Coordinates of C-alpha atoms (C1' of nucleotides) in Angstrom, one line a residue:
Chain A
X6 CA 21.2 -85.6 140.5
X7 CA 18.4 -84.4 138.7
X8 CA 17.6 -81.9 135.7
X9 CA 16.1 -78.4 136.4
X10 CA 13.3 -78.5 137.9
X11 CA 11.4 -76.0 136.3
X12 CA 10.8 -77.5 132.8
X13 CA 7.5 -79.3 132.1
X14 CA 8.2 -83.4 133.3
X15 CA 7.5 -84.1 129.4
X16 CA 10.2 -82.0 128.1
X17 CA 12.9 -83.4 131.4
X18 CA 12.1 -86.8 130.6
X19 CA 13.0 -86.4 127.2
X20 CA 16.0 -84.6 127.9
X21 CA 17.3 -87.5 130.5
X22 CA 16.2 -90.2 128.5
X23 CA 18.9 -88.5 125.4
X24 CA 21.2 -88.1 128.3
X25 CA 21.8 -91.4 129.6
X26 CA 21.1 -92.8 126.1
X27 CA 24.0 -90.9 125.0
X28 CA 26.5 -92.2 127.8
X29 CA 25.0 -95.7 127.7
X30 CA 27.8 -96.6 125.1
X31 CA 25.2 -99.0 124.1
X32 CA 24.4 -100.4 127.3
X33 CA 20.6 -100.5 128.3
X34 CA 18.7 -97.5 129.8
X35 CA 16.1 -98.3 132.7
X36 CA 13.2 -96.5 132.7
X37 CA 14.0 -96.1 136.4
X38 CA 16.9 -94.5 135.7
X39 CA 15.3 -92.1 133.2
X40 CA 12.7 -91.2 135.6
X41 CA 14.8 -90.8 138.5
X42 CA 17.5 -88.5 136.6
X43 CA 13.7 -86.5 135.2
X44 CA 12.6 -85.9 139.1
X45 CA 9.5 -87.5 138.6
X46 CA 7.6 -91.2 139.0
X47 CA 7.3 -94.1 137.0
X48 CA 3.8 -93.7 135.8
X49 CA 4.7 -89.9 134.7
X50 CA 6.9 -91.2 131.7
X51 CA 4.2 -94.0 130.5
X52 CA 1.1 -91.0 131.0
X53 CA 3.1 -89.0 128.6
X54 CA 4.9 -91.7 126.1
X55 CA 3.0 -94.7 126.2
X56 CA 5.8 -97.0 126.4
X57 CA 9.7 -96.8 127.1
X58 CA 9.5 -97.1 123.1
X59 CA 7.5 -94.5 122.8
X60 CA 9.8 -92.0 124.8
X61 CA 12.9 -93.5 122.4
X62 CA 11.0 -92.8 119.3
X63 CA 10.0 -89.3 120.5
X64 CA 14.2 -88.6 121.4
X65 CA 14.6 -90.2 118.2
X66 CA 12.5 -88.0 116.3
X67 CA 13.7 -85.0 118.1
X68 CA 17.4 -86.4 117.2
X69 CA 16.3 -86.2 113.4
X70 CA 14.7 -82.8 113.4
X71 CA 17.9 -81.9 115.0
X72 CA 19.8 -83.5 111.6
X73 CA 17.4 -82.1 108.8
X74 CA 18.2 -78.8 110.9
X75 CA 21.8 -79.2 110.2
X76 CA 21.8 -80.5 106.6
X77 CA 19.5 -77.4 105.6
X78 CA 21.8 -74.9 107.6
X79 CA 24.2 -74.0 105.3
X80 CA 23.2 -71.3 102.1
X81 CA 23.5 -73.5 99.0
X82 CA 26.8 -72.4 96.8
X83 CA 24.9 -72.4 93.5
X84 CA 27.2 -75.3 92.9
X85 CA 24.5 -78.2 93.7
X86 CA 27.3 -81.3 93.8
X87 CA 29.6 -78.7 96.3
X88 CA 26.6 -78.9 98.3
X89 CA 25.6 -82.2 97.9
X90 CA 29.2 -82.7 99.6
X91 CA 27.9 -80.3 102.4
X92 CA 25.4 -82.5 103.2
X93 CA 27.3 -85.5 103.3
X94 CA 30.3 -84.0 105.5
X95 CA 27.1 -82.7 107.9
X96 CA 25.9 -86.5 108.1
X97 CA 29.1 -88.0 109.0
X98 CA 29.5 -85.3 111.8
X99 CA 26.1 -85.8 113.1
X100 CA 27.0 -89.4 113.2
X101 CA 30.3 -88.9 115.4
X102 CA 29.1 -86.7 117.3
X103 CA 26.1 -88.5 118.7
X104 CA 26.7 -92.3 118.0
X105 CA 24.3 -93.5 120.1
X106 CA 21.4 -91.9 118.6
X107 CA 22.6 -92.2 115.2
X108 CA 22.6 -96.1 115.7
X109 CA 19.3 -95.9 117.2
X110 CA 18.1 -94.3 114.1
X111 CA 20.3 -95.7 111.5
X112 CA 21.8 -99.0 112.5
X113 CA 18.9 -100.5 114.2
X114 CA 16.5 -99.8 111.0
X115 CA 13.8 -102.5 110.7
X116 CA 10.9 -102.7 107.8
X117 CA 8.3 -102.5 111.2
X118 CA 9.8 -99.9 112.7
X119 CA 11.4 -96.7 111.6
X120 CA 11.8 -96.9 107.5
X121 CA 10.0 -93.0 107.3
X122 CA 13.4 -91.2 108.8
X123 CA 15.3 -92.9 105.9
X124 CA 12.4 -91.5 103.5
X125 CA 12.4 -88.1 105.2
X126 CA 16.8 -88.3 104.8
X127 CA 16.5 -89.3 101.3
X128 CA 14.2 -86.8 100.5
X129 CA 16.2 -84.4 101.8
X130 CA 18.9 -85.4 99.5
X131 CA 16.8 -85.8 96.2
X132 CA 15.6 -82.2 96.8
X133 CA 19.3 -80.9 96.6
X134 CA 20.1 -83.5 93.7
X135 CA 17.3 -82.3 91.5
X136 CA 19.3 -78.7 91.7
X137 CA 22.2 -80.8 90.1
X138 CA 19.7 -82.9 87.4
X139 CA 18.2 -79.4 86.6
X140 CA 22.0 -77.7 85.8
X141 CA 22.5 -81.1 83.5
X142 CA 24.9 -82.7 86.1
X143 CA 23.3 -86.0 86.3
X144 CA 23.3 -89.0 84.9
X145 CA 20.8 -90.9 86.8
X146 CA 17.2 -90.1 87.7
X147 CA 17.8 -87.8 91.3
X148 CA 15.8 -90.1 93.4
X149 CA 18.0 -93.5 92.7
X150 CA 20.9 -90.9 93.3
X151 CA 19.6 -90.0 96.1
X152 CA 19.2 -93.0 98.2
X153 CA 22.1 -94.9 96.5
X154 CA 24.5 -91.5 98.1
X155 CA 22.6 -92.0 101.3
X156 CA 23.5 -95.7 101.6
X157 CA 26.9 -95.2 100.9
X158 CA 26.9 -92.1 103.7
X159 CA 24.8 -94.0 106.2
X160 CA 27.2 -97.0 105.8
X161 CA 30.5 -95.0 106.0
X162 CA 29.4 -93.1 108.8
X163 CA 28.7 -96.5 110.6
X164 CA 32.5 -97.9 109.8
X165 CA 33.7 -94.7 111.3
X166 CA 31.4 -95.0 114.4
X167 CA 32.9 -98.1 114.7
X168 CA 36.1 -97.3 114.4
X169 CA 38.2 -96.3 117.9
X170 CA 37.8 -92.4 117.6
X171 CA 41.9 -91.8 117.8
X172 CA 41.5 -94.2 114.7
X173 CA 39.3 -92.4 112.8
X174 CA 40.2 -91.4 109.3
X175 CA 38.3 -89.3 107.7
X176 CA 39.4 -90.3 104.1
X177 CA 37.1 -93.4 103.9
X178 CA 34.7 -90.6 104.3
X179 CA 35.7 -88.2 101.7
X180 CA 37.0 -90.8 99.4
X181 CA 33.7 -92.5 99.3
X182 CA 31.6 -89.6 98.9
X183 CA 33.9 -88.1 96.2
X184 CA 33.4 -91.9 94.4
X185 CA 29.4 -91.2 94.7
X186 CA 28.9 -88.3 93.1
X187 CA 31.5 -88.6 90.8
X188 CA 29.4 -92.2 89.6
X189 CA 26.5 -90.2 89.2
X190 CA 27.5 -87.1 87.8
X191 CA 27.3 -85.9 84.0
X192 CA 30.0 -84.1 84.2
X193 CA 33.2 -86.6 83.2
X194 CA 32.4 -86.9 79.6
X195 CA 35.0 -90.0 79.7
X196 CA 34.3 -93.1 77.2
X197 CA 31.7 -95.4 78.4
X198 CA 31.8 -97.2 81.5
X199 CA 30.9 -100.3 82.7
X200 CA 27.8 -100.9 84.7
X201 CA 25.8 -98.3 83.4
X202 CA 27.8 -95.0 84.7
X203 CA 28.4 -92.9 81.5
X204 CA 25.0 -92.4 80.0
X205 CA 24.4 -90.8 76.3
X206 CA 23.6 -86.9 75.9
X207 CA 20.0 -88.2 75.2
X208 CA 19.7 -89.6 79.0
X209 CA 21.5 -86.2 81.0
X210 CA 19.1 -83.5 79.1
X211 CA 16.1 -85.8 79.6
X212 CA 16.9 -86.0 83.5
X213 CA 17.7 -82.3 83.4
X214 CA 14.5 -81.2 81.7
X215 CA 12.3 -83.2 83.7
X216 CA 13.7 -82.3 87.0
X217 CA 12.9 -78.6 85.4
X218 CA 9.9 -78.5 84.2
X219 CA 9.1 -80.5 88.2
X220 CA 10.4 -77.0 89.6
X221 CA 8.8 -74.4 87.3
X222 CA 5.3 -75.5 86.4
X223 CA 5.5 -74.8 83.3
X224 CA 1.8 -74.2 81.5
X225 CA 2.8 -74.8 77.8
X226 CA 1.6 -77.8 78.4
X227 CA -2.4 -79.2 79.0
X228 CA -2.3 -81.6 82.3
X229 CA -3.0 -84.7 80.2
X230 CA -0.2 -83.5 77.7
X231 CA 2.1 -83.0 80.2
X232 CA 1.4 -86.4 81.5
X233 CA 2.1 -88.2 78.4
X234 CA 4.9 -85.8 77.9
X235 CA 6.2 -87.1 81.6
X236 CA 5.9 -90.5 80.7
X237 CA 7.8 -90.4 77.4
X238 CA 10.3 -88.6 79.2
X239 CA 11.0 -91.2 81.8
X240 CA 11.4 -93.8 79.4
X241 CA 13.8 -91.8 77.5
X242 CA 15.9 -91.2 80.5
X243 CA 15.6 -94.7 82.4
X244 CA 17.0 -97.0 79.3
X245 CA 20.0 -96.2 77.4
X246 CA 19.1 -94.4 73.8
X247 CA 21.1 -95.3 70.6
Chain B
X15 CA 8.8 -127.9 121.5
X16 CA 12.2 -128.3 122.3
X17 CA 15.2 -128.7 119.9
X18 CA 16.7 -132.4 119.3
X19 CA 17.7 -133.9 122.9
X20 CA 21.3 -135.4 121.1
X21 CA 23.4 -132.9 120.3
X22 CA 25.4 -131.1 123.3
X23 CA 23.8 -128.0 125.4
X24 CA 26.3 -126.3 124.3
X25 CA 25.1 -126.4 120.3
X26 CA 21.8 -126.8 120.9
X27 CA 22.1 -123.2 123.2
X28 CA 23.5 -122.0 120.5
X29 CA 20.5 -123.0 117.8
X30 CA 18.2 -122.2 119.8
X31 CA 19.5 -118.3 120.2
X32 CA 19.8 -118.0 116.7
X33 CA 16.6 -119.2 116.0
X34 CA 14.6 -117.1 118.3
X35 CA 17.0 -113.9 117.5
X36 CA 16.1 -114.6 113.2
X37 CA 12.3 -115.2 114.5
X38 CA 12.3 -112.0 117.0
X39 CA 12.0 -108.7 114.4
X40 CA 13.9 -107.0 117.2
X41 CA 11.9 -108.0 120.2
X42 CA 14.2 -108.6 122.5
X43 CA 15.0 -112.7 123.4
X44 CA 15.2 -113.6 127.0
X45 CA 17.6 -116.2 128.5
X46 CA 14.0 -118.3 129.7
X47 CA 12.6 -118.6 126.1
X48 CA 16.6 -119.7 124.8
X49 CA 16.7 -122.1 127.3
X50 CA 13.6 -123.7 126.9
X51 CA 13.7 -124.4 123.7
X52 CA 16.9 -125.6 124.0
X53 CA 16.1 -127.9 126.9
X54 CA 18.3 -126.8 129.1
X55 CA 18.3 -124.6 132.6
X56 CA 19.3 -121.4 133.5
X57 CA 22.8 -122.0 134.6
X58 CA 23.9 -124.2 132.0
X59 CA 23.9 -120.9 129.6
X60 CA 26.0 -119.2 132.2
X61 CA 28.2 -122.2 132.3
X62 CA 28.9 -122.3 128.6
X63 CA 28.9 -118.8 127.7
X64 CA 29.1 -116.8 130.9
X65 CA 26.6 -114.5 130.0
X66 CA 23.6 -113.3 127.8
X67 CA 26.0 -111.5 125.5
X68 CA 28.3 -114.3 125.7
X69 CA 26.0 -116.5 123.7
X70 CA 25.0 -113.8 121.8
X71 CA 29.1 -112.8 120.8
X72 CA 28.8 -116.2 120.1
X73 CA 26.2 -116.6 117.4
X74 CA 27.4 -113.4 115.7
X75 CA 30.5 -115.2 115.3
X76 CA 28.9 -118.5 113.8
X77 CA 27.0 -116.2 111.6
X78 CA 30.1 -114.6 110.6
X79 CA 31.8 -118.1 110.0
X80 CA 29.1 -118.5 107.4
X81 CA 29.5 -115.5 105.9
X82 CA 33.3 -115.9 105.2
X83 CA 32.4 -119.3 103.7
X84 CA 29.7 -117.8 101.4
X85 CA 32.1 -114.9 100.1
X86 CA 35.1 -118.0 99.4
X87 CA 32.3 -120.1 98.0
X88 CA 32.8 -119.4 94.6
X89 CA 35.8 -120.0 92.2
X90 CA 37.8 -116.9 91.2
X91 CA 36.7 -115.9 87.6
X92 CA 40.2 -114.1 86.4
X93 CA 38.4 -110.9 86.3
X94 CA 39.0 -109.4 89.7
X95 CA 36.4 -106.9 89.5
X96 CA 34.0 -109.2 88.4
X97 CA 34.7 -111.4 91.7
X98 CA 34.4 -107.9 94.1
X99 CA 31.1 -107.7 92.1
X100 CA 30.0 -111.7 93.1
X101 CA 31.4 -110.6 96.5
X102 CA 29.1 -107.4 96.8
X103 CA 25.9 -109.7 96.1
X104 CA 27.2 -111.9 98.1
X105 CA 27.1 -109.9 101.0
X106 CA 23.8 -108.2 100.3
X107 CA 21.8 -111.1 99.9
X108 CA 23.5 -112.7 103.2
X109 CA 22.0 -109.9 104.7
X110 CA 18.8 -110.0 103.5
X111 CA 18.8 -113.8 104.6
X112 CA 19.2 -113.5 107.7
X113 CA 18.4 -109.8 108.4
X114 CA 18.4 -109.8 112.1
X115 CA 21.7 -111.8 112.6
X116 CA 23.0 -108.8 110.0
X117 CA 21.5 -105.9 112.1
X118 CA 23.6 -107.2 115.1
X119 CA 26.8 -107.8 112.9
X120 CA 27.0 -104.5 111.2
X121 CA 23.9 -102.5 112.5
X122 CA 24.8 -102.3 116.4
X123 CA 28.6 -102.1 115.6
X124 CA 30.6 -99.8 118.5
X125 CA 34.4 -99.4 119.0
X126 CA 34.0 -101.0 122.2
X127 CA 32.3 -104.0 121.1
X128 CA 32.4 -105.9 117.5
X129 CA 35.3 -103.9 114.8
X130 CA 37.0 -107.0 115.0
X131 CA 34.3 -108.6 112.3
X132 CA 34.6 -105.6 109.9
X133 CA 38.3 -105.6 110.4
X134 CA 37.8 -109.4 108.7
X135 CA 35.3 -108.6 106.9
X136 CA 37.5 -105.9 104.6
X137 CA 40.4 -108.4 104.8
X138 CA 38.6 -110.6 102.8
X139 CA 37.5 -108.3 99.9
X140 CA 41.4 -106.4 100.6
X141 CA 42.4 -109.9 99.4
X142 CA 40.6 -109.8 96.1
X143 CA 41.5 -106.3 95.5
X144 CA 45.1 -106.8 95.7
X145 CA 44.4 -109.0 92.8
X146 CA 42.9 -106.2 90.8
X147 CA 45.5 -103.8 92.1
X148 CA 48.1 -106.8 90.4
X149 CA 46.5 -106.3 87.2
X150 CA 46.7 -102.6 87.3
X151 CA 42.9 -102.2 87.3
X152 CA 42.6 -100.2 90.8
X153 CA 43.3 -96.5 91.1
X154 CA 43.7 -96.6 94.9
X155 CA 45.6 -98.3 97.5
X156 CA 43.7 -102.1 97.7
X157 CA 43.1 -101.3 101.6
X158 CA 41.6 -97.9 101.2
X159 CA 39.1 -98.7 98.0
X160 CA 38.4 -102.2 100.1
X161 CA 37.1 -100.1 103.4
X162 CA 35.0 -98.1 100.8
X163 CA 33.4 -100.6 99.4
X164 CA 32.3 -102.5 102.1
X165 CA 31.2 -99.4 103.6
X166 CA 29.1 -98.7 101.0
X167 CA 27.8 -102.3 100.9
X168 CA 26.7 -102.5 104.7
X169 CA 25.3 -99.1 104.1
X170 CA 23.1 -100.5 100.8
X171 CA 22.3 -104.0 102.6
X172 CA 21.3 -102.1 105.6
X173 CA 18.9 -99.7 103.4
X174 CA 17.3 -102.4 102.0
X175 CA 16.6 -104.7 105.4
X176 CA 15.0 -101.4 106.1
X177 CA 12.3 -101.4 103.3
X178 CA 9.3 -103.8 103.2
X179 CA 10.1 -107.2 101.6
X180 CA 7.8 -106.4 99.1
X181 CA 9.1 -103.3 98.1
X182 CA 13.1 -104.2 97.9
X183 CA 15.1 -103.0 94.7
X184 CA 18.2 -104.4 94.0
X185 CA 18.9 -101.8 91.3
X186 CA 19.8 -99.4 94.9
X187 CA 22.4 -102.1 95.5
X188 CA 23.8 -102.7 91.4
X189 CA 24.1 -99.1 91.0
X190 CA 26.1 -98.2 94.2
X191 CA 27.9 -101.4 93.5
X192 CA 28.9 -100.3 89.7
X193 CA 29.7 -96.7 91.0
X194 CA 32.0 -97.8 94.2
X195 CA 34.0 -100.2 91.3
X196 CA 34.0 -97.5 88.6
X197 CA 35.4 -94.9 90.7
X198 CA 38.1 -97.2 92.3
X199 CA 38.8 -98.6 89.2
X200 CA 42.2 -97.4 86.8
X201 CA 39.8 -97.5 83.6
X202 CA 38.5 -94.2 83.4
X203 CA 41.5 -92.5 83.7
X204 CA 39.9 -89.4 84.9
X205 CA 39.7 -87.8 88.5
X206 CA 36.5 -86.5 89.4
X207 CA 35.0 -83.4 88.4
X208 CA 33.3 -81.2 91.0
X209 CA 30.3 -79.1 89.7
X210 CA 30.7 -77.5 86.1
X211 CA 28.9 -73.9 85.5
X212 CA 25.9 -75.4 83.9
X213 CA 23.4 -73.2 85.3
X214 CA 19.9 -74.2 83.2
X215 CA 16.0 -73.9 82.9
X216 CA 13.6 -75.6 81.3
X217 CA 13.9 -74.2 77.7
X218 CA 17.8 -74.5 78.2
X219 CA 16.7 -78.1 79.0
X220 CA 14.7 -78.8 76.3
X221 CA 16.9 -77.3 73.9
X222 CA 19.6 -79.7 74.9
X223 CA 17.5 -82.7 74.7
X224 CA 16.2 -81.6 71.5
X225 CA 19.5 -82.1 69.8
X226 CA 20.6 -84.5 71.9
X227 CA 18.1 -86.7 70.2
X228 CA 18.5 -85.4 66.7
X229 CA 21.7 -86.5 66.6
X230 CA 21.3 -89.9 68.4
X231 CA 18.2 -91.7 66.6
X232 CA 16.3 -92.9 70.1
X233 CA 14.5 -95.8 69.1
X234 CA 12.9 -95.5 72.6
X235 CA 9.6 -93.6 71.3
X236 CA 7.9 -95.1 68.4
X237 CA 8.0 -92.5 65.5
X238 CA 4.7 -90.8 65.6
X239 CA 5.1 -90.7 69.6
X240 CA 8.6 -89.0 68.7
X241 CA 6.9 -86.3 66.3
X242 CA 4.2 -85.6 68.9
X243 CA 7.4 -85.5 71.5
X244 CA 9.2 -83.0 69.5
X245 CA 6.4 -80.4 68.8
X246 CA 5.7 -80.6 72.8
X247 CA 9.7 -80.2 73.2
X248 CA 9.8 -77.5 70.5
X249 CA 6.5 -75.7 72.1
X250 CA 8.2 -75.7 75.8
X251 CA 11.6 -74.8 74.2
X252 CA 10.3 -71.4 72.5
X253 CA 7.5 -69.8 75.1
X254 CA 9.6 -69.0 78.6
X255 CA 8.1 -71.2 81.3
X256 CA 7.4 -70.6 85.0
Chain C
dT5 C1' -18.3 -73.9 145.2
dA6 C1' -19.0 -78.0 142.3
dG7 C1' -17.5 -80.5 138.6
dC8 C1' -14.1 -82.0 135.5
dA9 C1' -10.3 -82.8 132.9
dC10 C1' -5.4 -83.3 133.4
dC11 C1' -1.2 -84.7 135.5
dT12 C1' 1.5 -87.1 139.0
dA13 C1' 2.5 -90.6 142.9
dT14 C1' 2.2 -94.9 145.8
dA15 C1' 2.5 -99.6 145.6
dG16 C1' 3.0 -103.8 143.4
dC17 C1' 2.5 -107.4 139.5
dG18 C1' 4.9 -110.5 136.4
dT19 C1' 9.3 -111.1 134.0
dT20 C1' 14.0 -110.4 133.2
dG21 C1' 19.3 -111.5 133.7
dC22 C1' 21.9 -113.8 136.7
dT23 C1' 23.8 -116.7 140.8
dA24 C1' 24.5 -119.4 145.4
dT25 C1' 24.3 -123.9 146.2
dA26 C1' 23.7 -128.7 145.4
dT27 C1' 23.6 -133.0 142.6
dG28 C1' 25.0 -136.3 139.3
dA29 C1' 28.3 -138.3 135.9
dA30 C1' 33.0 -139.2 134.3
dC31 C1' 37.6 -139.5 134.9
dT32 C1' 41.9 -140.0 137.8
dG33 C1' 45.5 -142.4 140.7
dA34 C1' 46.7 -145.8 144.3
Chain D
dT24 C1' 38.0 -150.9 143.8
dC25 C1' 37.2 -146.7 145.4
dA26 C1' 38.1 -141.9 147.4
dG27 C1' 39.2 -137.5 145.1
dT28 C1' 38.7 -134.3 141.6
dT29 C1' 36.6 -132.1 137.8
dC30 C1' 33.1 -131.1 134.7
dA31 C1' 28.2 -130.3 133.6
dT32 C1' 23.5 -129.7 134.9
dA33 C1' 19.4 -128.6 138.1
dT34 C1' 16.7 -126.2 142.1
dA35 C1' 15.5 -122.2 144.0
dG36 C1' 15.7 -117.5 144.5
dC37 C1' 17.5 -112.4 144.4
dA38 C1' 17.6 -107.7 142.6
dA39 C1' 16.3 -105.0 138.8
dC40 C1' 13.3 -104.5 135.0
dG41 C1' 9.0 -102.7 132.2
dC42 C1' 4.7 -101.6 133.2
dT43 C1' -0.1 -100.6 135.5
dA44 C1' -4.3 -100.4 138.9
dT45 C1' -5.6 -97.1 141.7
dA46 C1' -5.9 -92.8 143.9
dG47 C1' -4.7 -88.0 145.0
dG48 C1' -3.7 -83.4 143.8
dT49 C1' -3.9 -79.3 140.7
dG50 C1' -5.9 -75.8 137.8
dC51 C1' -9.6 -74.7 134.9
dT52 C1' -14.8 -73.5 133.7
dA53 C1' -19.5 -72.7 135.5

DNA sequence: TAGCACCTATAGCGTTGCTATATGAACTGA
DNA sequence: TCAGTTCATATAGCAACGCTATAGGTGCTA
């Protein structure tokens, strides 16, 4: 009843701690249990973790560098929003198909404890979103798109956690994604909307040049130019122009 | 230290959870401390409740009690939307209330344990959307667009509980809330619009902005900031950068 | 071979969720 | 009026929990 034996106790403990944490179907896991699945004693797993925290946090972190794997697998389509929707599909999956880590990570979120994976995530997303700002298909500045997509992902992907798996439909999914980016996209060109969606020409090419000039470093500019240049350009994009 | 000796175990059991778990920031509570302070011994907890969770199932579904009576608090405006947005800010600022109460509600949520609650939960804003759907204002089926919405609006409330008090902006919860309504809503008329062919640089950029503002008088710069503006624009615009 | 980190194990502490059992109070029916 | 019954609380204690004081073994460098 216990892993191989021939991996390093660090690297066994980690993998029965994701083990058990994964069957647990929310249920605690004893560190006794962990240790005894690992092969090895109770002070083994506190030498190399500090505290049965400490070994969640590592399977945790090990569980996100799994996810950023996944969201950055796929060759981008030159279509950024297409990929955007990549990404978002990829979460949801990731979701499903490990609940119990994804709640660890994304349902149990406290301001104390683990707000740097939802900073790492939303980075993640704002790096493909200034791709879309850069082509002029963005209405909003790419990091308040960013973590307002994210939210709505992290919560759907919750809903459908919750959900009895033979119950599971997708739709809410795809249906609430497509809703996103269609919010924060330039591309509908419709009459104004309430809220704020449907911002002037003015706001989309300011959003779209400064997410370009962030990529290319352009030197037309002297530093302390650029930074006035930066600044004028935010206000221009963050409040509605004539 | 313990709470008032006239109300039954049974209520003051219950206060006494809920006032440790709001107090705990996700430490867990043990049955000694609960009991305590409620004055009470071990067994009368098991009596009452059967179990830790028991008690536990228990104030969820208090705290859920008040969140139903929060979201019917206020009178209907006539403007349907407008209600689903009172609802929305509703919910969000329940949650940032009583944060830890929320994590167990819609953070720890599994199929085996709690989709009762969110089944109630998108009852209630269902209701108010058939009302929209009534006035023609909704583009999808009430039920579908009310699963979305609340999906998005745990995923949002949750976001925030994550960040530092201090740090907290509601324009991540206004602008997911204004894109889930847009997007649901009949108004636009207009399905959405995956990604145009708008592949850019910096000059393409800045040539766009440039006549985006000719044309649209910004009074966002003063005028001699908008001169010095224009000559940077027109500088970047025609030398290629980076 | 001596010394020294590093890693792991034995044994056990205090606390946890929970319960077997007993006691008291309140109601019932004759 | 009072035994019988039911409900509610308390005493005491069990097995399992997270964690640690201490010590022993291993492989390096000198």
């Amino acid at each position: 009843m216990s892993l191989d034996g021939q991996l390093p106790p660090k690297l066994r403990l980690l993998r029965a701690a994701a083990e058990l944490l994964a069957k647990s179907a929310g249920a605690p896991v004893s560190t006794r249990q962990i240790t005894q699945l690992a092969g090895v004693s109770a002070p083994t797993l506190y030498h190399h973790f500090g505290d049965k925290e400490g070994l969640f946090d590592a399977v945790v972190a090990a569980g996100f560098e799994e996810y950023v794997a996944g969201e950055r697998d796929f060759a981008p389509s030159g279509q950024p929003l297409e990929d955007i929707r990549r990404m978002w599909d990829n979460h949801v999956q990731f979701g499903l198909n490990q609940p119990e880590l994804y709640l660890v990570m994304f349902g149990n979120i406290r301001p104390e404890s683990r707000p740097a994976i939802v900073a790492d995530a939303e980075a993640l997303m704002e790096e493909m979103l200034n791709k879309a700002a850069a082509a002029g298909q963005l209405n909003v500045q790419p990091r308040e798109a960013a973590r307002s997509i994210l939210a709505a992902n992290v919560g759907v992907t919750l809903m459908l956690i919750a959900e009895p798996a033979a119950e599971r439909n997708l739709e809410l999914s795809t249906m609430t994604r497509d809703a996103m980016i269609f919010a924060v996209s330039a591309e509908p060109a419709s009459g104004p909307a309430p809220g704020g969606a449907g911002k002037s020409s003015v706001v989309v090419a300011a959003i779209a040049l400064n997410a370009a000039l962030q990529a290319s470093h352009s030197d037309q500019l002297s530093s302390s130019e650029l930074k006035l240049f930066l600044e004028w350009l935010h206000r221009i994009s963050t409040t509605p122009a004539g």
